[in-house]
Amino acid sequence: MKSIFFIILNLTIFNIGFAQNGKLISKYIIDIISTSVWNRVSENNILKPDYIHLEKLDFFSITYQSDSLIVGGIVVEPKEKGVHPVVIFNRGGNRDFAPLNLSTIINYTSKLAEQGYVIIGSNYREKDEFGGKELNDVLNLTETVKEIEKADANCIGMFGWSRGGIMTYLSLKESDKIKTAIVGNGVTDLFQLIKDRPKMETAVLAECIPNYYQNKEVELRKRSAIFWPQKLNKHSSLLIISGKNDKRANQDSTTKFADKLSYLNYDFEYQEFITDHFFSNKRKELDYLVISWFNKRLKNAD
């Protein structure tokens, strides 16, 4: 009898813990002036013309619960009153390489936030599996936004860059809460990635993915959207953006993936630009495209 009691108790504690997934633990405003980013976006202590829009935004550092972990992230909110659609931003990189920070969130999402969007992004858990269990850290943000006063938790989009593209494709596969998404220079085929960039296998994938060499075929397929385009949420939509001079994500693989989506009549668009992985010479075009897409497919969607 006592053993049955403890089994029930443990199951109750387990369920309560996971019922808290996404719970906002802390939220602190970031004073941009006191950060190193200020020197880049300002001159003579005044925002440069390209960054004057930052005056309309508030930036916050957050922590939230994901599974049994506390994970860090960033939120950007328009200062304008009201409730705004949400865009979850998925960073690139892995572990401590290219973390989500103030500079990244400003570069990729501040122009979008100015147009009336709440942006939220995760830095993923410390044990990064490159598309494994830390996917929960992304999906649980759909619960976190319910605690953000200015966020419309029923109107969520997603924007992933580079490795963040993998997280976005996986999210569209595992969740029905993402109304539309954008992937910029994302990887669709990890088998092709390790052919093009062998060091990505030895220095990243083999180190991040549990039991990598024993389960290589299975684990790479799990993370490669080119093998399961039919599993993407059919009620969502997708914009794929690709730089023709990108040396990090294979464009041929992206084109093949787009062809598969076309065959499935998936609701998507594919656009190419003559630029590099970071869209270095196409930032204004990128901002315009991102804003236009989310305005049409998220904010003003029927």
PDB file of C-alpha atoms in Angstrom, residues 87-299:
ATOM      1  CA  VAL A  87       7.623  35.957 -33.177  1.00  0.00           C
ATOM      2  CA  ILE A  88       9.885  33.325 -31.630  1.00  0.00           C
ATOM      3  CA  PHE A  89      13.439  33.892 -32.870  1.00  0.00           C
ATOM      4  CA  ASN A  90      15.715  30.843 -33.059  1.00  0.00           C
ATOM      5  CA  ARG A  91      19.408  31.659 -32.889  1.00  0.00           C
ATOM      6  CA  GLY A  92      22.156  29.978 -34.848  1.00  0.00           C
ATOM      7  CA  GLY A  93      25.366  28.507 -33.533  1.00  0.00           C
ATOM      8  CA  ASN A  94      25.713  25.881 -30.834  1.00  0.00           C
ATOM      9  CA  ARG A  95      26.551  25.862 -27.158  1.00  0.00           C
ATOM     10  CA  ASP A  96      28.571  29.046 -26.464  1.00  0.00           C
ATOM     11  CA  PHE A  97      29.215  29.780 -30.127  1.00  0.00           C
ATOM     12  CA  ALA A  98      27.029  32.597 -31.501  1.00  0.00           C
ATOM     13  CA  PRO A  99      24.761  32.800 -28.437  1.00  0.00           C
ATOM     14  CA  LEU A 100      21.577  34.820 -28.411  1.00  0.00           C
ATOM     15  CA  ASN A 101      22.562  38.235 -27.117  1.00  0.00           C
ATOM     16  CA  LEU A 102      21.485  41.841 -27.418  1.00  0.00           C
ATOM     17  CA  SER A 103      23.492  42.406 -30.583  1.00  0.00           C
ATOM     18  CA  THR A 104      21.970  39.384 -32.361  1.00  0.00           C
ATOM     19  CA  ILE A 105      18.411  40.234 -31.401  1.00  0.00           C
ATOM     20  CA  ILE A 106      18.873  43.839 -32.565  1.00  0.00           C
ATOM     21  CA  ASN A 107      20.434  42.803 -35.894  1.00  0.00           C
ATOM     22  CA  TYR A 108      17.764  40.309 -36.861  1.00  0.00           C
ATOM     23  CA  THR A 109      14.548  41.379 -35.154  1.00  0.00           C
ATOM     24  CA  SER A 110      14.519  44.996 -33.917  1.00  0.00           C
ATOM     25  CA  LYS A 111      13.076  46.416 -37.146  1.00  0.00           C
ATOM     26  CA  LEU A 112      10.343  43.782 -36.942  1.00  0.00           C
ATOM     27  CA  ALA A 113       9.646  44.582 -33.286  1.00  0.00           C
ATOM     28  CA  GLU A 114       9.292  48.261 -34.163  1.00  0.00           C
ATOM     29  CA  GLN A 115       6.390  47.326 -36.453  1.00  0.00           C
ATOM     30  CA  GLY A 116       4.425  45.998 -33.480  1.00  0.00           C
ATOM     31  CA  TYR A 117       5.709  42.519 -32.613  1.00  0.00           C
ATOM     32  CA  VAL A 118       6.854  40.934 -29.380  1.00  0.00           C
ATOM     33  CA  ILE A 119      10.057  38.985 -30.065  1.00  0.00           C
ATOM     34  CA  ILE A 120      11.150  36.185 -27.775  1.00  0.00           C
ATOM     35  CA  GLY A 121      14.150  33.887 -28.124  1.00  0.00           C
ATOM     36  CA  SER A 122      15.857  31.110 -26.197  1.00  0.00           C
ATOM     37  CA  ASN A 123      19.558  30.544 -25.629  1.00  0.00           C
ATOM     38  CA  TYR A 124      18.804  26.805 -25.341  1.00  0.00           C
ATOM     39  CA  ARG A 125      19.849  24.620 -22.433  1.00  0.00           C
ATOM     40  CA  GLU A 126      23.513  24.125 -21.538  1.00  0.00           C
ATOM     41  CA  LYS A 127      23.509  20.530 -22.849  1.00  0.00           C
ATOM     42  CA  ASP A 128      22.936  21.401 -26.482  1.00  0.00           C
ATOM     43  CA  GLU A 129      21.998  18.374 -28.621  1.00  0.00           C
ATOM     44  CA  PHE A 130      21.815  20.371 -31.876  1.00  0.00           C
ATOM     45  CA  GLY A 131      18.161  19.678 -32.496  1.00  0.00           C
ATOM     46  CA  GLY A 132      17.544  17.198 -29.684  1.00  0.00           C
ATOM     47  CA  LYS A 133      15.929  17.742 -26.299  1.00  0.00           C
ATOM     48  CA  GLU A 134      16.588  21.502 -26.393  1.00  0.00           C
ATOM     49  CA  LEU A 135      13.792  21.738 -28.964  1.00  0.00           C
ATOM     50  CA  ASN A 136      11.571  21.802 -25.879  1.00  0.00           C
ATOM     51  CA  ASP A 137      13.240  25.091 -24.913  1.00  0.00           C
ATOM     52  CA  VAL A 138      11.824  26.587 -28.106  1.00  0.00           C
ATOM     53  CA  LEU A 139       8.390  24.972 -27.952  1.00  0.00           C
ATOM     54  CA  ASN A 140       7.906  25.898 -24.303  1.00  0.00           C
ATOM     55  CA  LEU A 141       8.159  29.583 -25.226  1.00  0.00           C
ATOM     56  CA  THR A 142       4.612  29.258 -26.557  1.00  0.00           C
ATOM     57  CA  GLU A 143       3.652  28.935 -22.884  1.00  0.00           C
ATOM     58  CA  THR A 144       6.051  31.617 -21.645  1.00  0.00           C
ATOM     59  CA  VAL A 145       4.409  34.287 -23.808  1.00  0.00           C
ATOM     60  CA  LYS A 146       1.129  33.715 -21.941  1.00  0.00           C
ATOM     61  CA  GLU A 147       2.770  35.514 -19.008  1.00  0.00           C
ATOM     62  CA  ILE A 148       3.926  38.489 -21.085  1.00  0.00           C
ATOM     63  CA  GLU A 149       1.272  41.191 -20.918  1.00  0.00           C
ATOM     64  CA  LYS A 150       1.905  42.633 -24.381  1.00  0.00           C
ATOM     65  CA  ALA A 151       2.067  39.273 -26.147  1.00  0.00           C
ATOM     66  CA  ASP A 152      -0.814  37.698 -28.043  1.00  0.00           C
ATOM     67  CA  ALA A 153      -0.240  34.034 -27.202  1.00  0.00           C
ATOM     68  CA  ASN A 154      -2.790  33.011 -29.845  1.00  0.00           C
ATOM     69  CA  CYS A 155      -0.840  34.665 -32.653  1.00  0.00           C
ATOM     70  CA  ILE A 156       2.663  33.166 -32.845  1.00  0.00           C
ATOM     71  CA  GLY A 157       5.156  33.091 -35.709  1.00  0.00           C
ATOM     72  CA  MET A 158       8.735  31.854 -35.825  1.00  0.00           C
ATOM     73  CA  PHE A 159      11.978  33.072 -37.390  1.00  0.00           C
ATOM     74  CA  GLY A 160      15.099  30.896 -37.491  1.00  0.00           C
ATOM     75  CA  TRP A 161      18.547  31.666 -38.841  1.00  0.00           C
ATOM     76  CA  SER A 162      21.257  29.133 -39.746  1.00  0.00           C
ATOM     77  CA  ARG A 163      21.098  26.359 -37.096  1.00  0.00           C
ATOM     78  CA  GLY A 164      17.963  28.158 -35.933  1.00  0.00           C
ATOM     79  CA  GLY A 165      16.457  26.993 -39.205  1.00  0.00           C
ATOM     80  CA  ILE A 166      16.774  23.397 -38.003  1.00  0.00           C
ATOM     81  CA  MET A 167      14.942  24.364 -34.813  1.00  0.00           C
ATOM     82  CA  THR A 168      12.233  26.064 -36.872  1.00  0.00           C
ATOM     83  CA  TYR A 169      11.655  23.094 -39.171  1.00  0.00           C
ATOM     84  CA  LEU A 170      11.499  20.793 -36.134  1.00  0.00           C
ATOM     85  CA  SER A 171       9.024  23.153 -34.459  1.00  0.00           C
ATOM     86  CA  LEU A 172       6.772  23.105 -37.530  1.00  0.00           C
ATOM     87  CA  LYS A 173       6.934  19.309 -37.345  1.00  0.00           C
ATOM     88  CA  GLU A 174       6.181  18.999 -33.639  1.00  0.00           C
ATOM     89  CA  SER A 175       3.804  21.892 -32.933  1.00  0.00           C
ATOM     90  CA  ASP A 176       0.546  23.239 -34.330  1.00  0.00           C
ATOM     91  CA  LYS A 177       0.937  26.596 -32.544  1.00  0.00           C
ATOM     92  CA  ILE A 178       3.165  28.267 -35.150  1.00  0.00           C
ATOM     93  CA  LYS A 179       0.969  30.084 -37.661  1.00  0.00           C
ATOM     94  CA  THR A 180       3.800  30.964 -40.044  1.00  0.00           C
ATOM     95  CA  ALA A 181       7.593  30.838 -40.109  1.00  0.00           C
ATOM     96  CA  ILE A 182      10.682  32.184 -41.840  1.00  0.00           C
ATOM     97  CA  VAL A 183      13.962  30.300 -42.237  1.00  0.00           C
ATOM     98  CA  GLY A 184      17.074  32.161 -43.334  1.00  0.00           C
ATOM     99  CA  ASN A 185      20.075  30.163 -44.591  1.00  0.00           C
ATOM    100  CA  GLY A 186      18.961  27.122 -42.645  1.00  0.00           C
ATOM    101  CA  VAL A 187      20.360  23.607 -42.968  1.00  0.00           C
ATOM    102  CA  THR A 188      17.937  21.042 -44.389  1.00  0.00           C
ATOM    103  CA  ASP A 189      20.315  18.093 -44.841  1.00  0.00           C
ATOM    104  CA  LEU A 190      22.918  17.302 -42.191  1.00  0.00           C
ATOM    105  CA  PHE A 191      24.415  14.513 -44.316  1.00  0.00           C
ATOM    106  CA  GLN A 192      25.291  17.112 -46.935  1.00  0.00           C
ATOM    107  CA  LEU A 193      26.513  19.481 -44.225  1.00  0.00           C
ATOM    108  CA  ILE A 194      29.149  17.073 -42.976  1.00  0.00           C
ATOM    109  CA  LYS A 195      30.291  16.409 -46.553  1.00  0.00           C
ATOM    110  CA  ASP A 196      30.725  20.123 -47.153  1.00  0.00           C
ATOM    111  CA  ARG A 197      32.135  20.914 -43.708  1.00  0.00           C
ATOM    112  CA  PRO A 198      33.733  17.809 -42.099  1.00  0.00           C
ATOM    113  CA  LYS A 199      34.711  19.737 -38.973  1.00  0.00           C
ATOM    114  CA  MET A 200      31.023  20.268 -38.222  1.00  0.00           C
ATOM    115  CA  GLU A 201      30.777  16.534 -37.657  1.00  0.00           C
ATOM    116  CA  THR A 202      33.800  16.067 -35.411  1.00  0.00           C
ATOM    117  CA  ALA A 203      33.682  19.375 -33.508  1.00  0.00           C
ATOM    118  CA  VAL A 204      29.922  19.911 -33.239  1.00  0.00           C
ATOM    119  CA  LEU A 205      27.594  17.037 -34.111  1.00  0.00           C
ATOM    120  CA  ALA A 206      29.675  14.271 -32.543  1.00  0.00           C
ATOM    121  CA  GLU A 207      30.095  16.335 -29.388  1.00  0.00           C
ATOM    122  CA  CYS A 208      26.488  17.495 -29.104  1.00  0.00           C
ATOM    123  CA  ILE A 209      24.370  14.544 -30.237  1.00  0.00           C
ATOM    124  CA  PRO A 210      24.252  11.717 -27.658  1.00  0.00           C
ATOM    125  CA  ASN A 211      25.767   8.421 -28.870  1.00  0.00           C
ATOM    126  CA  TYR A 212      26.391  10.053 -32.217  1.00  0.00           C
ATOM    127  CA  TYR A 213      28.524   7.427 -33.945  1.00  0.00           C
ATOM    128  CA  GLN A 214      26.322   4.539 -32.775  1.00  0.00           C
ATOM    129  CA  ASN A 215      23.133   6.223 -34.049  1.00  0.00           C
ATOM    130  CA  LYS A 216      24.450   8.553 -36.742  1.00  0.00           C
ATOM    131  CA  GLU A 217      21.990   7.638 -39.514  1.00  0.00           C
ATOM    132  CA  VAL A 218      18.911   7.902 -37.304  1.00  0.00           C
ATOM    133  CA  GLU A 219      19.941  11.084 -35.506  1.00  0.00           C
ATOM    134  CA  LEU A 220      20.934  12.999 -38.643  1.00  0.00           C
ATOM    135  CA  ARG A 221      17.661  12.082 -40.319  1.00  0.00           C
ATOM    136  CA  LYS A 222      15.745  13.310 -37.278  1.00  0.00           C
ATOM    137  CA  ARG A 223      17.324  16.733 -37.700  1.00  0.00           C
ATOM    138  CA  SER A 224      17.194  16.959 -41.509  1.00  0.00           C
ATOM    139  CA  ALA A 225      13.918  18.392 -42.797  1.00  0.00           C
ATOM    140  CA  ILE A 226      14.641  17.201 -46.329  1.00  0.00           C
ATOM    141  CA  PHE A 227      13.632  13.675 -45.188  1.00  0.00           C
ATOM    142  CA  TRP A 228      10.252  14.651 -43.708  1.00  0.00           C
ATOM    143  CA  PRO A 229       8.709  17.665 -45.500  1.00  0.00           C
ATOM    144  CA  GLN A 230       5.325  15.912 -45.365  1.00  0.00           C
ATOM    145  CA  LYS A 231       5.397  16.154 -41.557  1.00  0.00           C
ATOM    146  CA  LEU A 232       5.423  19.967 -41.403  1.00  0.00           C
ATOM    147  CA  ASN A 233       2.247  21.454 -39.965  1.00  0.00           C
ATOM    148  CA  LYS A 234      -0.083  21.764 -42.953  1.00  0.00           C
ATOM    149  CA  HIS A 235      -1.959  24.673 -41.379  1.00  0.00           C
ATOM    150  CA  SER A 236       1.177  26.800 -41.197  1.00  0.00           C
ATOM    151  CA  SER A 237       3.149  28.564 -43.939  1.00  0.00           C
ATOM    152  CA  LEU A 238       6.827  29.090 -44.618  1.00  0.00           C
ATOM    153  CA  LEU A 239       9.201  31.574 -46.225  1.00  0.00           C
ATOM    154  CA  ILE A 240      12.649  30.185 -47.048  1.00  0.00           C
ATOM    155  CA  ILE A 241      15.412  32.728 -47.706  1.00  0.00           C
ATOM    156  CA  SER A 242      18.750  31.658 -49.149  1.00  0.00           C
ATOM    157  CA  GLY A 243      22.024  33.452 -49.878  1.00  0.00           C
ATOM    158  CA  LYS A 244      23.557  32.180 -53.113  1.00  0.00           C
ATOM    159  CA  ASN A 245      27.076  32.821 -51.754  1.00  0.00           C
ATOM    160  CA  ASP A 246      26.425  31.089 -48.445  1.00  0.00           C
ATOM    161  CA  LYS A 247      29.378  28.860 -47.508  1.00  0.00           C
ATOM    162  CA  ARG A 248      27.747  27.403 -44.380  1.00  0.00           C
ATOM    163  CA  ALA A 249      24.395  26.022 -45.555  1.00  0.00           C
ATOM    164  CA  ASN A 250      24.231  24.092 -48.823  1.00  0.00           C
ATOM    165  CA  GLN A 251      21.924  25.913 -51.230  1.00  0.00           C
ATOM    166  CA  ASP A 252      21.400  22.877 -53.458  1.00  0.00           C
ATOM    167  CA  SER A 253      19.946  21.004 -50.481  1.00  0.00           C
ATOM    168  CA  THR A 254      17.626  23.930 -49.767  1.00  0.00           C
ATOM    169  CA  THR A 255      16.479  23.985 -53.393  1.00  0.00           C
ATOM    170  CA  LYS A 256      15.764  20.235 -53.281  1.00  0.00           C
ATOM    171  CA  PHE A 257      13.787  20.742 -50.091  1.00  0.00           C
ATOM    172  CA  ALA A 258      11.797  23.521 -51.757  1.00  0.00           C
ATOM    173  CA  ASP A 259      11.075  21.196 -54.681  1.00  0.00           C
ATOM    174  CA  LYS A 260       9.658  18.626 -52.262  1.00  0.00           C
ATOM    175  CA  LEU A 261       7.440  21.257 -50.654  1.00  0.00           C
ATOM    176  CA  SER A 262       6.186  22.242 -54.108  1.00  0.00           C
ATOM    177  CA  TYR A 263       5.305  18.619 -54.851  1.00  0.00           C
ATOM    178  CA  LEU A 264       3.331  18.497 -51.603  1.00  0.00           C
ATOM    179  CA  ASN A 265       1.566  21.793 -52.424  1.00  0.00           C
ATOM    180  CA  TYR A 266       2.809  23.188 -49.130  1.00  0.00           C
ATOM    181  CA  ASP A 267       2.094  26.877 -48.521  1.00  0.00           C
ATOM    182  CA  PHE A 268       5.572  28.352 -48.904  1.00  0.00           C
ATOM    183  CA  GLU A 269       7.772  30.759 -50.836  1.00  0.00           C
ATOM    184  CA  TYR A 270      11.462  30.432 -51.677  1.00  0.00           C
ATOM    185  CA  GLN A 271      13.605  33.495 -52.381  1.00  0.00           C
ATOM    186  CA  GLU A 272      17.298  33.702 -53.257  1.00  0.00           C
ATOM    187  CA  PHE A 273      19.655  36.653 -52.888  1.00  0.00           C
ATOM    188  CA  ILE A 274      23.222  37.184 -54.058  1.00  0.00           C
ATOM    189  CA  THR A 275      24.735  37.479 -50.616  1.00  0.00           C
ATOM    190  CA  ASP A 276      26.544  35.517 -47.895  1.00  0.00           C
ATOM    191  CA  HIS A 277      25.393  33.548 -44.860  1.00  0.00           C
ATOM    192  CA  PHE A 278      24.704  36.711 -42.876  1.00  0.00           C
ATOM    193  CA  PHE A 279      23.073  38.725 -45.690  1.00  0.00           C
ATOM    194  CA  SER A 280      25.849  41.245 -45.115  1.00  0.00           C
ATOM    195  CA  ASN A 281      25.026  43.392 -48.159  1.00  0.00           C
ATOM    196  CA  LYS A 282      21.262  42.775 -48.100  1.00  0.00           C
ATOM    197  CA  ARG A 283      20.197  43.790 -44.602  1.00  0.00           C
ATOM    198  CA  LYS A 284      17.589  46.328 -45.697  1.00  0.00           C
ATOM    199  CA  GLU A 285      16.106  43.857 -48.161  1.00  0.00           C
ATOM    200  CA  LEU A 286      16.047  41.219 -45.436  1.00  0.00           C
ATOM    201  CA  ASP A 287      14.268  43.505 -42.955  1.00  0.00           C
ATOM    202  CA  TYR A 288      11.689  44.486 -45.569  1.00  0.00           C
ATOM    203  CA  LEU A 289      11.029  40.866 -46.542  1.00  0.00           C
ATOM    204  CA  VAL A 290      10.688  39.686 -42.927  1.00  0.00           C
ATOM    205  CA  ILE A 291       8.332  42.524 -41.993  1.00  0.00           C
ATOM    206  CA  SER A 292       6.229  42.073 -45.128  1.00  0.00           C
ATOM    207  CA  TRP A 293       5.876  38.341 -44.586  1.00  0.00           C
ATOM    208  CA  PHE A 294       4.814  38.544 -40.950  1.00  0.00           C
ATOM    209  CA  ASN A 295       2.493  41.490 -41.605  1.00  0.00           C
ATOM    210  CA  LYS A 296       0.692  39.454 -44.270  1.00  0.00           C
ATOM    211  CA  ARG A 297       0.855  35.963 -42.784  1.00  0.00           C
ATOM    212  CA  LEU A 298       0.628  36.696 -39.053  1.00  0.00           C
ATOM    213  CA  LYS A 299      -0.536  40.183 -38.062  1.00  0.00           C
TER     214      LYS A 299
END
